[in-house]
Coordinates of C-alpha atoms (C1' of nucleotides) in Angstrom, one line a residue:
Chain A
M1011 CA -3.0 26.9 1.5
T1012 CA -2.1 25.7 5.0
P1013 CA -3.0 22.1 5.5
A1014 CA -6.3 21.5 7.1
R1015 CA -5.0 18.9 9.4
S1016 CA -1.9 19.7 11.5
R1017 CA 1.2 17.8 10.9
R1018 CA 4.4 17.5 13.0
P1019 CA 7.3 19.5 11.6
G1020 CA 9.4 16.5 11.0
A1021 CA 6.5 14.4 9.5
P1022 CA 7.0 12.0 6.6
S1023 CA 8.1 13.8 3.5
R1024 CA 5.2 12.9 1.4
T1025 CA 3.9 15.5 -1.0
E1026 CA 0.6 17.2 -0.2
R1027 CA -2.1 14.5 -0.3
G1028 CA 0.5 11.9 -1.1
I1029 CA -0.1 8.5 0.4
P1030 CA 2.4 5.7 1.0
E1031 CA 2.6 3.2 -1.9
A1032 CA 1.7 0.2 0.3
T1033 CA -1.4 2.1 1.3
V1034 CA -2.3 3.0 -2.2
A1035 CA -2.1 -0.7 -3.2
R1036 CA -4.6 -1.6 -0.5
L1037 CA -7.2 1.1 -1.1
P1038 CA -8.7 -0.9 -4.0
V1039 CA -9.0 -3.9 -1.7
Y1040 CA -10.9 -1.8 0.9
L1041 CA -13.1 -0.4 -1.9
R1042 CA -14.0 -3.9 -2.9
A1043 CA -14.7 -4.9 0.7
L1044 CA -16.9 -1.8 1.2
T1045 CA -18.8 -2.6 -2.0
A1046 CA -19.5 -6.2 -0.8
L1047 CA -20.7 -4.9 2.6
S1048 CA -22.9 -2.3 0.8
D1049 CA -24.4 -5.0 -1.4
S1050 CA -25.2 -7.1 1.7
G1051 CA -27.0 -4.1 3.2
T1052 CA -24.5 -3.2 5.9
A1053 CA -24.8 0.5 6.7
T1054 CA -22.0 0.9 9.2
A1055 CA -18.8 -1.1 9.8
S1056 CA -16.1 -1.0 12.4
S1057 CA -12.4 -1.0 11.4
E1058 CA -12.4 -4.6 12.7
D1059 CA -15.3 -5.6 10.4
L1060 CA -13.7 -3.9 7.4
A1061 CA -10.3 -5.4 8.1
T1062 CA -11.7 -8.9 8.3
A1063 CA -13.5 -8.3 5.0
A1064 CA -10.3 -7.0 3.4
G1065 CA -8.0 -9.6 4.9
V1066 CA -5.7 -7.2 6.8
N1067 CA -5.4 -6.3 10.5
S1068 CA -7.5 -3.5 11.9
A1069 CA -4.5 -1.4 13.0
K1070 CA -3.2 -1.3 9.5
L1071 CA -6.6 -0.5 8.0
R1072 CA -7.1 2.5 10.4
K1073 CA -3.6 3.7 9.7
D1074 CA -4.2 3.5 6.0
L1075 CA -7.6 5.3 6.2
S1076 CA -6.0 8.0 8.4
Y1077 CA -4.0 9.2 5.3
L1078 CA -7.2 10.0 3.6
G1079 CA -8.8 12.0 6.4
S1080 CA -11.0 11.4 9.3
Y1081 CA -14.0 9.6 7.9
G1082 CA -15.0 7.4 10.8
T1083 CA -16.9 8.2 14.0
R1084 CA -15.3 7.2 17.3
G1085 CA -17.4 4.7 19.2
V1086 CA -19.4 3.9 16.1
G1087 CA -17.3 3.0 13.0
Y1088 CA -17.5 4.0 9.4
D1089 CA -20.5 4.7 7.3
V1090 CA -20.1 2.2 4.5
E1091 CA -21.5 4.3 1.6
Y1092 CA -19.7 7.4 2.7
L1093 CA -16.3 5.7 3.1
R1094 CA -16.7 3.9 -0.2
Y1095 CA -17.3 7.2 -2.0
Q1096 CA -14.3 8.8 -0.3
I1097 CA -12.0 5.9 -1.2
A1098 CA -13.3 5.8 -4.8
R1099 CA -12.7 9.5 -5.1
E1100 CA -9.2 9.2 -3.7
I1101 CA -8.3 6.4 -6.1
G1102 CA -9.9 8.3 -9.0
V1103 CA -12.5 5.8 -10.0
T1104 CA -15.5 8.1 -9.5
Q1105 CA -14.7 9.0 -13.1
D1106 CA -14.2 6.5 -16.0
W1107 CA -10.7 5.9 -17.4
S1108 CA -10.3 5.0 -21.1
V1109 CA -8.2 1.9 -21.7
V1110 CA -6.7 0.3 -24.8
I1111 CA -5.6 -3.4 -24.9
V1112 CA -2.8 -4.2 -27.3
G1113 CA -2.3 -7.8 -28.3
I1114 CA -5.5 -9.8 -28.7
G1115 CA -4.3 -13.3 -28.2
N1116 CA -5.8 -15.6 -25.6
L1117 CA -5.0 -13.2 -22.7
G1118 CA -6.1 -10.0 -24.4
H1119 CA -9.3 -11.8 -25.4
A1120 CA -9.9 -12.8 -21.8
L1121 CA -9.3 -9.3 -20.5
A1122 CA -11.5 -7.8 -23.2
N1123 CA -14.3 -10.0 -22.0
Y1124 CA -13.6 -9.4 -18.3
S1125 CA -16.7 -7.7 -17.0
G1126 CA -14.9 -6.4 -13.9
F1127 CA -13.5 -3.4 -15.7
G1128 CA -16.7 -1.7 -16.7
T1129 CA -18.1 -1.7 -13.2
R1130 CA -14.9 -0.4 -11.6
G1131 CA -14.1 2.9 -13.3
F1132 CA -12.6 1.6 -16.5
R1133 CA -13.9 1.6 -20.1
I1134 CA -12.1 -0.4 -22.8
V1135 CA -12.2 1.8 -25.8
A1136 CA -10.2 -0.3 -28.2
L1137 CA -8.7 -3.7 -28.8
L1138 CA -5.6 -3.4 -31.0
D1139 CA -3.4 -5.8 -32.8
A1140 CA -1.0 -5.6 -35.7
D1141 CA -1.9 -9.0 -37.2
P1142 CA -4.1 -8.5 -40.3
A1143 CA -5.7 -11.9 -39.6
L1144 CA -7.1 -10.5 -36.4
I1145 CA -8.0 -7.0 -37.4
G1146 CA -11.8 -6.8 -37.9
A1147 CA -12.5 -9.9 -35.7
R1148 CA -15.2 -9.5 -33.2
V1149 CA -14.5 -10.0 -29.5
G1150 CA -17.7 -9.7 -27.4
E1151 CA -19.2 -6.4 -28.5
M1152 CA -16.0 -5.0 -29.9
V1153 CA -14.0 -5.3 -33.1
V1154 CA -10.2 -5.6 -33.2
R1155 CA -8.7 -2.6 -34.8
D1156 CA -5.3 -2.0 -36.4
F1157 CA -2.5 -1.0 -34.0
A1158 CA -1.6 1.7 -36.6
E1159 CA -4.7 3.6 -35.5
L1160 CA -3.3 4.0 -32.0
D1161 CA -2.4 7.7 -32.1
E1162 CA -5.8 8.7 -33.4
I1163 CA -7.6 6.5 -30.8
V1164 CA -5.5 7.8 -27.9
A1165 CA -6.2 11.4 -28.9
T1166 CA -9.9 11.2 -29.6
E1167 CA -10.7 8.9 -26.7
D1168 CA -8.4 10.6 -24.2
V1169 CA -6.7 7.3 -23.3
A1170 CA -4.4 7.4 -20.3
I1171 CA -4.0 3.7 -19.7
G1172 CA -2.7 1.0 -22.0
V1173 CA -2.6 -2.8 -21.3
I1174 CA 0.0 -4.8 -23.1
T1175 CA -0.9 -8.5 -23.7
T1176 CA 1.5 -9.2 -26.6
P1177 CA 4.3 -11.8 -26.5
A1178 CA 7.6 -10.7 -25.0
G1179 CA 9.1 -9.9 -28.4
P1180 CA 7.1 -6.9 -29.6
A1181 CA 6.3 -5.6 -26.1
Q1182 CA 9.0 -2.9 -25.8
E1183 CA 8.1 -1.6 -29.3
V1184 CA 4.4 -1.5 -28.4
C1185 CA 5.3 0.2 -25.1
D1186 CA 7.3 2.9 -26.9
R1187 CA 4.4 3.5 -29.3
L1188 CA 2.0 3.8 -26.5
V1189 CA 4.2 6.3 -24.7
A1190 CA 4.7 8.3 -28.0
A1191 CA 0.9 8.4 -28.4
G1192 CA 0.5 10.0 -25.0
V1193 CA -0.3 7.0 -22.8
T1194 CA 1.2 7.6 -19.3
S1195 CA 0.2 4.4 -17.4
I1196 CA 0.9 0.9 -18.6
L1197 CA -0.1 -2.5 -17.3
N1198 CA 2.2 -5.1 -18.8
F1199 CA 1.4 -8.8 -19.0
A1200 CA 4.3 -9.6 -21.4
P1201 CA 7.1 -11.5 -19.6
V1202 CA 9.8 -8.8 -20.1
V1203 CA 11.1 -5.8 -18.3
L1204 CA 10.0 -2.7 -20.1
S1205 CA 11.7 0.7 -19.9
V1206 CA 9.7 3.8 -19.9
P1207 CA 10.7 7.5 -19.5
A1208 CA 10.1 9.3 -16.2
G1209 CA 6.6 10.3 -15.8
V1210 CA 5.2 7.1 -17.2
D1211 CA 4.0 4.5 -14.6
I1212 CA 4.3 0.9 -15.3
R1213 CA 3.0 -2.1 -13.5
K1214 CA 3.7 -5.7 -14.3
V1215 CA 1.6 -8.8 -13.9
D1216 CA 3.6 -12.0 -14.4
L1217 CA 1.9 -15.3 -14.1
S1218 CA 5.0 -17.5 -14.2
I1219 CA 6.7 -15.3 -11.6
E1220 CA 3.8 -15.7 -9.2
L1221 CA 4.0 -19.5 -9.7
Q1222 CA 7.7 -19.5 -9.0
I1223 CA 7.2 -17.6 -5.8
L1224 CA 4.7 -20.2 -4.7
A1225 CA 7.1 -23.0 -5.8
Y1226 CA 9.9 -21.5 -3.6
H1227 CA 7.7 -21.8 -0.5
E1228 CA 6.3 -25.1 -1.6
Q1229 CA 9.8 -26.6 -1.9
R1230 CA 10.5 -25.6 1.7
K1231 CA 7.3 -27.3 2.9
S1232 CA 7.4 -30.7 1.2
G1233 CA 11.2 -31.2 1.3
E1234 CA 11.9 -29.7 4.7
A1235 CA 13.4 -32.8 6.3
A1236 CA 15.2 -33.9 3.2
L1237 CA 16.6 -30.4 2.6
T1238 CA 18.5 -30.2 5.8
E1239 CA 20.3 -33.4 4.8
V1240 CA 21.5 -31.9 1.5
P1241 CA 25.1 -30.6 2.0
E1242 CA 25.7 -26.9 2.1
L1243 CA 26.0 -25.2 -1.3
P1244 CA 29.5 -26.0 -2.6
V1245 CA 31.5 -22.8 -2.9
I1246 CA 33.2 -23.5 -6.2
N1247 CA 35.2 -20.5 -7.3
G1248 CA 36.5 -22.0 -10.5
L1249 CA 33.1 -21.3 -12.1
P1250 CA 32.5 -24.9 -13.4
K1251 CA 30.5 -25.5 -16.5
V1252 CA 26.9 -26.0 -15.7
D1253 CA 27.0 -29.2 -17.7
D1254 CA 29.0 -30.7 -14.9
L1255 CA 26.3 -29.9 -12.4
P1256 CA 23.4 -32.1 -11.5
T1257 CA 20.2 -31.1 -13.3
K1258 CA 17.9 -32.3 -10.5
R1259 CA 18.4 -32.0 -6.8
G1260 CA 18.5 -35.4 -5.1
V1261 CA 15.9 -34.9 -2.5
G1262 CA 14.9 -38.5 -2.0
A1263 CA 15.8 -40.1 1.3
Chain B
M1362 CA 24.8 -28.9 11.8
T1363 CA 26.8 -25.7 12.2
P1364 CA 26.2 -23.2 9.4
A1365 CA 28.9 -23.3 6.7
R1366 CA 29.0 -19.5 6.5
S1367 CA 29.6 -17.5 9.6
R1368 CA 26.8 -15.2 10.8
R1369 CA 27.0 -12.4 13.4
P1370 CA 25.3 -13.4 16.7
G1371 CA 22.6 -10.8 16.3
A1372 CA 22.0 -11.5 12.6
P1373 CA 18.5 -11.4 11.0
S1374 CA 16.3 -14.0 12.6
R1375 CA 15.7 -15.9 9.3
T1376 CA 15.4 -19.6 9.6
E1377 CA 18.3 -21.6 8.1
R1378 CA 18.4 -20.9 4.4
G1379 CA 15.5 -18.5 4.7
I1380 CA 15.5 -15.6 2.3
P1381 CA 13.6 -12.3 2.7
E1382 CA 10.3 -12.2 0.9
A1383 CA 11.2 -9.2 -1.2
T1384 CA 14.3 -11.1 -2.4
V1385 CA 12.3 -14.3 -3.1
A1386 CA 9.9 -12.2 -5.3
R1387 CA 12.9 -11.0 -7.3
L1388 CA 14.7 -14.3 -7.9
P1389 CA 12.4 -15.3 -10.7
V1390 CA 13.1 -11.9 -12.4
Y1391 CA 16.8 -12.6 -12.2
L1392 CA 16.3 -16.1 -13.5
R1393 CA 14.5 -14.7 -16.5
A1394 CA 17.2 -12.1 -17.1
L1395 CA 19.9 -14.8 -16.9
T1396 CA 18.0 -17.0 -19.4
A1397 CA 17.8 -14.0 -21.8
L1398 CA 21.6 -13.4 -21.4
S1399 CA 22.3 -17.1 -21.9
D1400 CA 20.1 -17.2 -25.0
S1401 CA 22.0 -14.3 -26.4
G1402 CA 25.3 -16.1 -25.9
T1403 CA 26.6 -14.2 -22.9
A1404 CA 28.9 -16.3 -20.7
T1405 CA 29.7 -13.9 -17.9
A1406 CA 27.9 -10.9 -16.5
S1407 CA 28.6 -8.3 -13.9
S1408 CA 26.1 -7.4 -11.2
E1409 CA 25.7 -4.1 -13.2
D1410 CA 24.8 -6.0 -16.4
L1411 CA 22.4 -8.3 -14.6
A1412 CA 20.8 -5.5 -12.7
T1413 CA 20.1 -3.6 -15.9
A1414 CA 18.6 -6.7 -17.5
A1415 CA 16.4 -7.2 -14.5
G1416 CA 15.4 -3.6 -14.0
V1417 CA 16.8 -3.2 -10.5
N1418 CA 19.9 -1.5 -9.1
S1419 CA 23.1 -3.4 -8.7
A1420 CA 23.5 -3.0 -5.0
K1421 CA 20.1 -4.6 -4.5
L1422 CA 20.9 -7.4 -6.8
R1423 CA 24.2 -8.2 -5.1
K1424 CA 22.5 -8.1 -1.7
D1425 CA 19.8 -10.5 -3.0
L1426 CA 22.3 -12.9 -4.4
S1427 CA 24.4 -12.8 -1.2
Y1428 CA 21.5 -14.6 0.5
L1429 CA 22.0 -17.6 -1.8
G1430 CA 25.8 -17.9 -1.3
S1431 CA 28.9 -16.6 -3.0
Y1432 CA 28.4 -17.4 -6.6
G1433 CA 30.3 -14.6 -8.2
T1434 CA 34.0 -14.0 -8.8
R1435 CA 35.4 -10.6 -7.6
G1436 CA 36.9 -8.6 -10.4
V1437 CA 35.1 -10.8 -13.0
G1438 CA 31.3 -11.2 -12.4
Y1439 CA 28.9 -14.1 -12.5
D1440 CA 29.0 -17.1 -14.8
V1441 CA 25.6 -16.9 -16.4
E1442 CA 24.9 -20.6 -16.7
Y1443 CA 26.1 -21.4 -13.2
L1444 CA 24.2 -18.6 -11.5
R1445 CA 21.1 -19.5 -13.5
Y1446 CA 21.2 -23.1 -12.3
Q1447 CA 21.8 -22.0 -8.7
I1448 CA 18.8 -19.6 -8.7
A1449 CA 16.6 -22.2 -10.4
R1450 CA 17.6 -24.7 -7.7
E1451 CA 16.9 -22.2 -5.0
I1452 CA 13.5 -21.4 -6.3
G1453 CA 12.8 -25.0 -6.9
V1454 CA 12.2 -25.0 -10.6
T1455 CA 14.9 -27.5 -11.6
Q1456 CA 12.1 -30.0 -10.9
D1457 CA 8.6 -29.8 -12.5
W1458 CA 5.6 -28.8 -10.4
S1459 CA 2.2 -30.2 -11.2
V1460 CA -0.6 -27.6 -11.5
V1461 CA -4.3 -27.8 -11.8
I1462 CA -6.4 -24.9 -13.2
V1463 CA -10.0 -24.6 -11.9
G1464 CA -12.5 -22.6 -13.8
I1465 CA -12.1 -22.8 -17.6
G1466 CA -13.7 -19.5 -18.6
N1467 CA -11.8 -17.0 -20.7
L1468 CA -9.0 -16.5 -18.3
G1469 CA -8.6 -20.2 -17.5
H1470 CA -8.6 -20.9 -21.2
A1471 CA -5.8 -18.3 -21.7
L1472 CA -3.7 -19.7 -18.9
A1473 CA -4.1 -23.2 -20.2
N1474 CA -2.7 -22.1 -23.5
Y1475 CA 0.1 -20.0 -22.0
S1476 CA 3.3 -21.6 -23.2
G1477 CA 5.4 -19.9 -20.5
F1478 CA 4.5 -22.5 -17.9
G1479 CA 5.9 -25.6 -19.4
T1480 CA 9.3 -24.1 -20.1
R1481 CA 9.6 -22.7 -16.5
G1482 CA 9.2 -25.7 -14.2
F1483 CA 5.4 -26.1 -14.3
R1484 CA 3.2 -28.7 -15.9
I1485 CA -0.5 -28.3 -16.2
V1486 CA -1.9 -31.7 -15.4
A1487 CA -5.6 -30.9 -15.4
L1488 CA -8.2 -28.3 -16.4
L1489 CA -11.2 -28.6 -14.2
D1490 CA -14.7 -27.1 -14.2
A1491 CA -18.0 -28.0 -12.7
D1492 CA -20.1 -26.9 -15.7
P1493 CA -21.3 -30.0 -17.6
A1494 CA -21.4 -27.9 -20.7
L1495 CA -17.6 -27.5 -20.5
I1496 CA -16.6 -30.9 -19.3
G1497 CA -15.0 -32.8 -22.2
A1498 CA -14.3 -29.7 -24.2
R1499 CA -10.9 -29.5 -25.8
V1500 CA -8.5 -26.7 -24.9
G1501 CA -5.3 -27.0 -26.8
E1502 CA -4.0 -30.5 -26.2
M1503 CA -6.1 -31.0 -23.1
V1504 CA -9.6 -31.9 -22.2
V1505 CA -11.6 -30.2 -19.5
R1506 CA -12.4 -32.6 -16.7
D1507 CA -15.0 -32.7 -13.9
F1508 CA -14.1 -30.8 -10.8
A1509 CA -15.4 -33.8 -8.9
E1510 CA -12.3 -35.7 -10.0
L1511 CA -10.1 -33.2 -8.1
D1512 CA -9.1 -35.5 -5.2
E1513 CA -8.1 -38.3 -7.4
I1514 CA -6.1 -36.1 -9.7
V1515 CA -4.3 -34.3 -6.9
A1516 CA -3.4 -37.7 -5.4
T1517 CA -2.2 -39.4 -8.5
E1518 CA -0.4 -36.5 -10.1
D1519 CA 1.0 -35.2 -6.8
V1520 CA -0.4 -31.7 -7.4
A1521 CA 0.9 -29.1 -5.0
I1522 CA -0.3 -25.9 -6.8
G1523 CA -3.8 -24.9 -7.8
V1524 CA -4.8 -22.0 -9.9
I1525 CA -8.3 -20.5 -9.4
T1526 CA -9.8 -18.8 -12.4
T1527 CA -13.5 -19.0 -11.4
P1528 CA -15.8 -16.1 -10.8
A1529 CA -15.8 -14.6 -7.3
G1530 CA -18.9 -16.6 -6.2
P1531 CA -17.5 -20.1 -6.1
A1532 CA -13.9 -19.2 -5.4
Q1533 CA -13.9 -19.9 -1.6
E1534 CA -15.6 -23.2 -2.1
V1535 CA -13.1 -24.2 -4.8
C1536 CA -10.3 -23.1 -2.5
D1537 CA -11.6 -25.2 0.4
R1538 CA -11.9 -28.2 -1.9
L1539 CA -8.3 -27.7 -3.2
V1540 CA -7.0 -27.5 0.3
A1541 CA -9.0 -30.6 1.4
A1542 CA -7.5 -32.5 -1.6
G1543 CA -4.0 -31.6 -0.4
V1544 CA -3.1 -28.6 -2.5
T1545 CA -0.8 -26.3 -0.4
S1546 CA -0.2 -23.4 -2.8
I1547 CA -2.9 -21.4 -4.5
L1548 CA -2.8 -18.7 -7.1
N1549 CA -6.1 -16.8 -7.1
F1550 CA -7.4 -14.8 -10.0
A1551 CA -10.9 -14.5 -8.6
P1552 CA -11.6 -11.0 -7.3
V1553 CA -12.2 -12.0 -3.7
V1554 CA -10.2 -12.5 -0.5
L1555 CA -9.8 -16.2 0.2
S1556 CA -9.2 -17.7 3.6
V1557 CA -6.9 -20.7 3.9
P1558 CA -5.6 -22.6 6.9
A1559 CA -2.0 -22.0 8.2
G1560 CA 0.5 -23.9 6.0
V1561 CA -1.3 -23.0 2.8
D1562 CA 0.3 -20.3 0.7
I1563 CA -1.9 -18.1 -1.4
R1564 CA -1.1 -15.4 -3.9
K1565 CA -3.5 -13.1 -5.6
V1566 CA -3.5 -11.6 -9.1
D1567 CA -6.1 -9.0 -9.5
L1568 CA -6.5 -7.1 -12.8
S1569 CA -8.8 -4.4 -11.6
I1570 CA -6.7 -3.7 -8.6
E1571 CA -3.7 -3.2 -10.8
L1572 CA -5.6 -0.8 -12.9
Q1573 CA -6.9 1.1 -9.9
I1574 CA -3.4 1.6 -8.6
L1575 CA -2.4 3.0 -12.0
A1576 CA -5.5 5.2 -11.9
Y1577 CA -4.5 6.7 -8.6
H1578 CA -1.2 7.9 -9.9
E1579 CA -2.7 8.9 -13.2
Q1580 CA -5.2 11.1 -11.4
R1581 CA -2.3 12.9 -9.7
K1582 CA -0.5 13.5 -13.0
S1583 CA -3.3 14.9 -15.2
G1584 CA -5.1 16.8 -12.6
E1585 CA -2.2 18.1 -10.6
A1586 CA -2.9 21.8 -11.1
A1587 CA -6.6 21.4 -10.9
L1588 CA -6.4 19.2 -7.8
T1589 CA -4.6 21.9 -5.7
E1590 CA -7.6 24.1 -6.4
V1591 CA -10.1 21.6 -5.1
P1592 CA -10.9 22.5 -1.5
E1593 CA -9.6 20.3 1.3
L1594 CA -11.6 17.3 2.1
P1595 CA -14.7 18.5 4.1
V1596 CA -14.6 17.0 7.6
I1597 CA -18.3 16.1 7.9
N1598 CA -18.9 14.2 11.1
G1599 CA -22.6 13.8 10.6
L1600 CA -22.0 11.0 8.1
P1601 CA -24.2 12.5 5.3
K1602 CA -26.0 10.2 2.8
V1603 CA -23.8 9.5 -0.2
D1604 CA -26.7 10.5 -2.4
D1605 CA -26.0 14.0 -1.3
L1606 CA -22.4 13.9 -2.4
P1607 CA -21.3 14.7 -5.9
T1608 CA -20.7 11.6 -8.1
K1609 CA -17.9 13.2 -10.1
R1610 CA -15.2 15.4 -8.9
G1611 CA -15.2 18.8 -10.6
V1612 CA -11.7 18.9 -11.9
G1613 CA -12.3 21.2 -14.9
A1614 CA -10.6 24.6 -14.7
Chain C
dT2 C1' 50.7 -5.4 -9.8
dA3 C1' 46.6 -2.5 -11.2
dG4 C1' 42.0 -2.6 -12.3
dA5 C1' 37.6 -4.5 -11.6
dT6 C1' 33.9 -6.2 -9.2
dT7 C1' 32.0 -8.9 -5.5
dG8 C1' 30.1 -9.5 -0.8
dT9 C1' 29.1 -7.1 3.3
dT10 C1' 28.5 -3.3 6.4
dA11 C1' 26.0 0.3 8.2
dA12 C1' 23.0 4.1 7.5
dT13 C1' 18.5 5.3 6.0
dC14 C1' 14.1 4.7 4.6
dG15 C1' 9.4 2.9 4.6
dA16 C1' 5.9 -0.3 6.5
dT17 C1' 3.8 -2.7 10.3
dT18 C1' 2.0 -3.2 14.7
dA19 C1' 0.4 -2.6 19.5
dA20 C1' -1.1 0.5 22.6
dC21 C1' -3.9 4.1 24.1
dA22 C1' -5.6 8.9 24.5
dA23 C1' -9.3 11.2 22.3
dT24 C1' -14.0 11.3 21.7
dC25 C1' -18.4 9.8 19.9
Chain D
dT436 C1' -22.0 8.5 32.2
dA437 C1' -20.1 4.0 30.4
dG438 C1' -18.8 1.6 26.5
dA439 C1' -17.0 1.4 22.1
dT440 C1' -14.0 2.5 18.6
dT441 C1' -11.3 5.8 16.1
dG442 C1' -7.0 8.3 14.9
dT443 C1' -2.3 8.8 16.3
dT444 C1' 1.9 7.8 18.5
dA445 C1' 6.0 5.3 19.1
dA446 C1' 8.4 1.1 18.9
dT447 C1' 9.8 -2.5 15.9
dC448 C1' 10.6 -4.7 11.9
dG449 C1' 12.1 -5.3 7.1
dA450 C1' 13.9 -3.4 2.7
dT451 C1' 16.9 -0.3 0.2
dT452 C1' 21.0 1.9 -0.8
dA453 C1' 25.7 3.8 -0.9
dA454 C1' 30.1 2.9 0.3
dC455 C1' 34.1 0.2 0.6
dA456 C1' 37.1 -3.6 2.2
dA457 C1' 38.1 -8.0 0.3
dT458 C1' 39.9 -10.3 -3.4
dC459 C1' 40.1 -12.2 -8.0

DNA sequence: TAGATTGTTAATCGATTAACAATC
DNA sequence: TAGATTGTTAATCGATTAACAATC
């Protein structure tokens, strides 16, 4: 049980085979780049080629790949098919994961029809909703089922991943039911912070937050000159009513 | 032009009023938490209250807020309405931003109907597609318009933000056209790395990447015992054909 | 004043990057 | 061998966190 590769005594305290989070988040990007290279008939690629395809710099890519092992050949580069397989195995998408989608509104509908899942290691096994008007409706090749069937579906289909596409209101309740049914990874599209017990992973995709981050930078581009003219933020310690405050910044010249 | 707040000589080299990226990404989360508190009639909140609502720890929240200014009162907390306004102003969502969505498939359709945008500082001014079969179709209150009208719409509506919901294929071309029309912030849902010139901000939302990150961690949960039994990665330097490799890991006991 | 809570400091941790020895 | 490129080191940078002085 000694590690195959030597490690300094004071090396990063990652658990055996553990990989830094930032690296984990990039592995799927590398996987996609490798698939594209493979599709275009490229057999071998250097870290520079790969990095360009993935939109990162080559030092970062090599460092990331070094956590997986030594899959390249010095002086040559990486065998595209071989590296692709190794990354897919590391991520865990050489097997298929069963996924349920809960909340079949516009977004749930869109995800159900998204063809990208099937080809990338995921299989949507059920579309669930609690609305009787939706249950039984067809979406692509699937039929919307009653959320009440959750426990049974999770058990029989061995579902590990749940996707929440409900409105904010019922999201925590849905989340709790998913966890109770045995789901241990959740992708949340509802605009709310969900709490889950330890051992359950949750990731959040939030459209309006992404737009707000863009808006922050946009504001600093278009209004740069005007902004420096705006007086420093007033330090008002008497906590004024917000009604007294302007509702729009005066950015005009 | 001297800063109103003193700063150590060797302080972080952020530009005037610049805020760390990690903090910028959390401001919208705080804004939403404040809105929720406001809606529930809370007038004042401590950093602890706010941190709980936002799902972060209170030290991080206070540090984040300190980049904006001193908007709290020691011994008391933060005035919810006042802080909400200050954060909204900092992000830039006290004004409305015009947005175009390009690619009105399932996802574009879902985003067009997403009510969260209008209430959060964004106004969808056009749904665009190049498919003649879609042009003129109604989506909610809007009508899909020809992508060829992009330049005119961007100019007349002062569009700064574009959302790409096309398939991967046309995404770079759409991106280039958006940039050429004057759009300087792009939210990309297409599963492809886009290149943009300096000065254009791009953010990416990728559903299958999010699922793959979950899968990575999931694999390490369910297969933990089994995984330690799997032999160390073989270090094969002869770059074998992937056909020779197993297509599924044997994780079974 | 006593109690509460902010805003800031400083230590720690994790991520990025350039450089280069190892080696194909 | 000479040229190319990996894998790793070490420096730097940025983010997180606990602790606490400042102060309401």
